Amino acid sequence: MNLAFSLLLSPVLAGEFSSADDVLAQFSAEPSIAAVHQMALEYSKTDPKYVNQWLKAAKSAAALPALTLDYNYKRSLGTDYGYYTAEDAGNDGELTEEEANALAFGPFATGQGLDYYHTGSVKASWKLSDLIMSSDEIRVINEAQDVVKLRDKVLEEVTRLYFERRRLQVDQLLGSGGELKKRVSDELRLAELTAQIDAYTGGAFSRDLARKQ
Amino acid sequence: MFLPGLLLVSLALGQDAVPAMVPVGPPASIAAGATWREDRGTSRMDADLFRLARAPDGGAWLLGLEDGSLWRSMDGARSWSRVLRAPSERASVDDEEVLLEGEVAVEEELERTREDTTAEEEQAVEIEAEATGEDVGASDPEGTVREEGGDATADIDRVATDPLQPDEDEDRPAVVWFDPADAQVALAGRGDGIWRSVDGGVHWRRMDRAADAWRFLAVPSLGIVVAGTSSGVRVSPDGGERWFDTVDVTDGLQVDALVEFEGQVLAGTRAGLFASRDGLRWSRLPLSGAVAALLPDPGWVGGLWVGTPSGLLRSDDAGKSFYRAGRQVLAGLRGLVQLDGQGHIAAWGTDGVWESMDGGVTWHPVYAGLQDPDVRDLVVVGDQAVAAGSRSIWRLGAERDATAYARTGVVTPQDQALLGFLVDTSTRRQGLDLAVLQAGAIGQRALLPTLTIDAQIDSDGGRSSLPLSAQTVESRDGSFYLGTSACFGACAALTAGTASFDDGYAVYRDDADLDGLYTLDGRLVGGGSEAFVATAAAQGMRKYRQQVADQLAGAWSTIQRLDAAETAPSLAAQVSHALDVLEAAARLDLYTDGAYARSRTSETLP
């Protein structure tokens, strides 16, 4: 539909513009390159603010202690038993062995006990060295390096696509129109570039175009 | 800004702030339209490059390598011949080979010179020396020097008759130096002592086995040569033939910088800056940190730049006080050199070569074409700079794009300041800013303990019955403990069970593992995974910073070229030109988080 509509538009004669600024002003309703950069940063989550948040979190985490709570409960029951043996009864030699055996008895409870223990502990531990620079912070810095490389790569590509698209638009605007085949080809290329920019911005570029137009 | 302020103060004080030797007016940037080109004459060397020196008459060049070997060039540092083997290698070499090595090198050089010398090379070689000197002996009435090692005057014959045993520190890099007053006299410091040549670096004799040397300095006014060693300062009264140890406060300190300044000799060490008026008695100046480089300011009486691991410092009062010269860190700085023009200086180190045109306040990189940012040494001859990278020699050549600077002839200092600001901004982004790694902080981590506060509550009770006596006993106990412990080191073995709270505190220390220690920007940052990750991150940052600088340079050059181009006749060409400028500006913005766009809407740099 859009393609068909675009093809109906006839190119503007170059004489209708007095300067390059006049030509570029025709696209003032489209998002600027700075805005597209911001869209790409948001979508790729490579905005410096994310790295700053990581760093801040890594630094503040060092102020919090490693907390260990410990509770133990122990309950123990015990019964002591005794025996009255034949040796105990006849150890002075006055009883016969038979008499002594008759007197022996047991086991019998001599003592019963119940013990219980409650132990609770709280341990807070700070790595003071992390207040200066924590291993998390160092790893975030290392990770930030990958993020900045990714960000540069994404924005380089977005910049290239944005200006290639704009040059194509200018060409369409100032060109003589040419054959239908070429115009269709240009329109398809324009749609392709728009889609590629959308891929880097999560569709925000097209949404912004639609809203402003 | 610094420079105008400096000039005003100069006028107010009536000082001769601009000596005749310093050109007046805005200097030309060495980076303008120039690019580094690699000379592959060092490809057959086995070790990394370390120090580069050029004879004062421009004839010979010397190169010291990481393994301690010495190389010599007679064609402007393009092709090299080895003149002295590494100490470790010499142990297994036939003695006669050592003696013949220099002669073979001379033959090679003469042959090469006859065949290959071009007009351009001759020009590079035939730059005349300016300095003159005198050979005056030094007296020692107060006995502040001592001569060490009975073989201090040992020559190569002596070496040849002794078994050539490798020295303890034999793998140390070699530093090389030419006497500014005599192009034939050269000195070299290695792990096996101080060596001297009297034929321009062809033949070498070991003069001092007692110490190595990291820096040399001739002090004509005192008639001495000073050597900065790994353990203080040594002095020679006869141009390097005999060496004496000074008994003073620099003992035990590695000296990384030496300079003659305001009638004094300054020695920059790993533990501060020292000064001496006679080379023998030294006193400490009010600067206690590590000093990597020193550079007197010829445009300001008492002006001195001091390169430190944390940035460039400046003194305007001959070393009585110091302040930070600029806001840039200049990570891994190794040296400073004066260029033509007031306040025009260059610095080099692990982050490449940087240039300042405003006395060190702002810096911009001299990046174009330099693929190896780890610059070990830099020699500037006129407007040509020759850098020793880690593996090869790099030459900064004037390779100007005729159209790029057609409008103004050169990039203006204002343009350079803006470019410097943009590069600074781009390399300070999160993930590229070396300063956030804080080598000192990482090192200090090892000094701080893990602090543990432990509170424990115990409650126990029980009941015991004795049926035979019909007795029942009940008991109830409680206790509360509060303890602290500080554990230094790895603390991996520390558990609550091992802690004793009887005394209310406990201190543990696990011995640090001395294996696998890492350094960052030349500072020990300890061992373990943090230090490893930090050093790896720093290495990655340096490489990418260089790439970013290259990208910025490309975009910047595009804008300069487009600005200088003629106005296009057709509207289509004008629009294309405008889009090219906008795209280059967008690329500058993407690397600087929009700083380029902001700078264009502001009259002064942020």
Short mmCIF file of C-alpha atoms in Angstrom, two decimals, chain A residues 14-15 17-21 23-24 33 37 48 51-52 55 59 108-130 132-135 137-139 141-142 144-145 148-153 155-156 159-160 163-164 166-167 170 174, chain B residues 429-432 436-438 441-442 444-446 448-468 475-476 495-496 529-531 533-534 536-538 540-541 544 548 551 571-572 574-576 578-580 582-583 586-587 589-591 593:
data_model
loop_
_atom_site.label_atom_id
_atom_site.label_comp_id
_atom_site.label_asym_id
_atom_site.label_seq_id
_atom_site.Cartn_x
_atom_site.Cartn_y
_atom_site.Cartn_z
CA ALA A 14 15.68 20.49 -8.02
CA GLY A 15 14.89 24.05 -8.93
CA PHE A 17 14.93 24.17 -3.54
CA SER A 18 17.38 27.00 -3.00
CA SER A 19 19.87 25.20 -0.79
CA ALA A 20 20.87 21.91 0.73
CA ASP A 21 19.19 22.95 3.97
CA VAL A 23 16.21 19.82 0.78
CA LEU A 24 17.06 18.31 4.14
CA ILE A 33 20.08 10.69 14.03
CA HIS A 37 20.86 6.60 18.43
CA PRO A 48 25.70 4.13 29.66
CA VAL A 51 26.56 0.42 33.28
CA ASN A 52 26.42 3.26 35.77
CA LEU A 55 28.72 0.10 39.04
CA LYS A 59 29.87 -0.35 45.04
CA PHE A 108 16.62 -50.86 87.96
CA ALA A 109 16.50 -47.12 87.20
CA THR A 110 18.93 -45.11 89.28
CA GLY A 111 18.52 -41.74 87.59
CA GLN A 112 16.56 -40.03 84.86
CA GLY A 113 17.53 -36.82 83.12
CA LEU A 114 16.17 -34.38 80.56
CA ASP A 115 18.41 -31.74 79.02
CA TYR A 116 17.66 -29.12 76.38
CA TYR A 117 19.81 -26.56 74.62
CA HIS A 118 18.89 -23.45 72.62
CA THR A 119 21.68 -21.76 70.66
CA GLY A 120 21.19 -18.74 68.46
CA SER A 121 23.83 -16.70 66.68
CA VAL A 122 23.98 -13.77 64.34
CA LYS A 123 27.11 -13.20 62.31
CA ALA A 124 27.70 -10.11 60.19
CA SER A 125 30.76 -10.02 57.98
CA TRP A 126 32.17 -7.15 55.93
CA LYS A 127 34.97 -7.43 53.42
CA LEU A 128 36.53 -4.05 54.07
CA SER A 129 38.60 -4.36 50.92
CA ASP A 130 35.38 -4.33 48.89
CA ILE A 132 37.68 0.32 48.15
CA MET A 133 37.06 -1.84 45.12
CA SER A 134 35.17 -5.09 45.04
CA SER A 135 35.66 -7.99 42.73
CA GLU A 137 33.14 -3.82 40.60
CA ILE A 138 36.16 -5.02 38.68
CA ARG A 139 34.02 -7.50 36.81
CA ILE A 141 34.27 -2.63 34.65
CA ASN A 142 35.39 -5.53 32.54
CA ALA A 144 31.40 -2.45 30.67
CA GLN A 145 34.18 -2.74 28.15
CA VAL A 148 30.85 -0.04 25.12
CA LYS A 149 32.20 -2.07 22.21
CA LEU A 150 28.75 -3.40 21.47
CA ARG A 151 27.27 0.07 21.77
CA ASP A 152 29.81 1.53 19.35
CA LYS A 153 29.18 -1.28 16.89
CA LEU A 155 25.52 2.87 16.69
CA GLU A 156 28.03 2.70 13.84
CA THR A 159 24.41 5.63 11.60
CA ARG A 160 25.42 3.99 8.35
CA PHE A 163 22.40 8.09 6.21
CA GLU A 164 22.18 5.55 3.43
CA ARG A 166 18.52 9.54 3.83
CA ARG A 167 20.68 9.67 0.70
CA VAL A 170 17.22 12.70 -1.31
CA LEU A 174 15.70 15.33 -6.46
CA ARG B 429 33.39 6.51 28.79
CA GLN B 430 32.43 3.73 31.13
CA GLY B 431 34.39 0.68 30.11
CA LEU B 432 37.30 2.59 28.59
CA VAL B 436 38.37 3.61 37.27
CA LEU B 437 40.56 0.59 37.72
CA GLN B 438 42.59 2.49 40.32
CA ALA B 441 43.06 0.76 45.23
CA ILE B 442 43.40 -2.77 43.93
CA GLN B 444 45.35 -1.68 48.89
CA ARG B 445 42.72 -4.39 48.93
CA ALA B 446 45.29 -6.84 50.19
CA LEU B 448 42.33 -4.62 54.47
CA PRO B 449 40.80 -7.51 56.41
CA THR B 450 37.48 -9.22 56.38
CA LEU B 451 35.74 -7.97 59.50
CA THR B 452 33.32 -10.29 61.22
CA ILE B 453 31.05 -9.50 64.15
CA ASP B 454 29.57 -12.56 65.75
CA ALA B 455 26.83 -12.54 68.42
CA GLN B 456 25.77 -15.80 70.01
CA ILE B 457 23.11 -16.57 72.57
CA ASP B 458 23.03 -19.91 74.33
CA SER B 459 20.34 -21.20 76.62
CA ASP B 460 20.32 -24.65 78.11
CA GLY B 461 18.48 -26.41 80.90
CA GLY B 462 17.71 -29.83 82.23
CA ARG B 463 16.06 -32.01 84.85
CA SER B 464 17.67 -34.97 86.62
CA SER B 465 15.74 -37.38 88.83
CA LEU B 466 17.19 -39.89 91.24
CA PRO B 467 14.47 -42.46 91.95
CA LEU B 468 16.34 -44.20 94.74
CA SER B 475 19.15 -26.58 86.06
CA ARG B 476 19.00 -23.63 83.67
CA THR B 495 34.83 -20.74 59.94
CA ALA B 496 32.82 -19.84 62.97
CA SER B 529 41.33 -13.32 40.27
CA GLU B 530 40.65 -9.61 40.87
CA ALA B 531 44.15 -8.58 39.90
CA VAL B 533 40.73 -9.52 35.69
CA ALA B 534 41.87 -5.95 36.30
CA ALA B 536 43.23 -8.14 31.51
CA ALA B 537 40.59 -5.40 31.47
CA ALA B 538 43.27 -2.71 31.33
CA GLY B 540 41.67 -4.67 26.56
CA MET B 541 40.89 -1.05 27.30
CA TYR B 544 40.16 -0.47 22.17
CA VAL B 548 38.36 4.51 19.17
CA GLN B 551 37.73 6.07 14.45
CA LEU B 571 22.35 21.15 -5.49
CA ALA B 572 22.61 17.36 -5.37
CA GLN B 574 25.68 20.22 -1.97
CA VAL B 575 23.16 17.96 -0.26
CA SER B 576 25.54 15.03 -0.51
CA ALA B 578 25.93 18.24 3.84
CA LEU B 579 24.97 14.62 4.50
CA ASP B 580 28.63 13.59 4.58
CA LEU B 582 26.24 15.22 9.23
CA GLU B 583 27.25 11.57 9.12
CA ALA B 586 27.04 11.69 14.06
CA ARG B 587 29.96 9.28 14.25
CA ASP B 589 28.84 11.95 18.64
CA LEU B 590 28.38 8.22 18.95
CA TYR B 591 31.93 7.82 20.25
CA ASP B 593 28.14 10.31 23.94
#
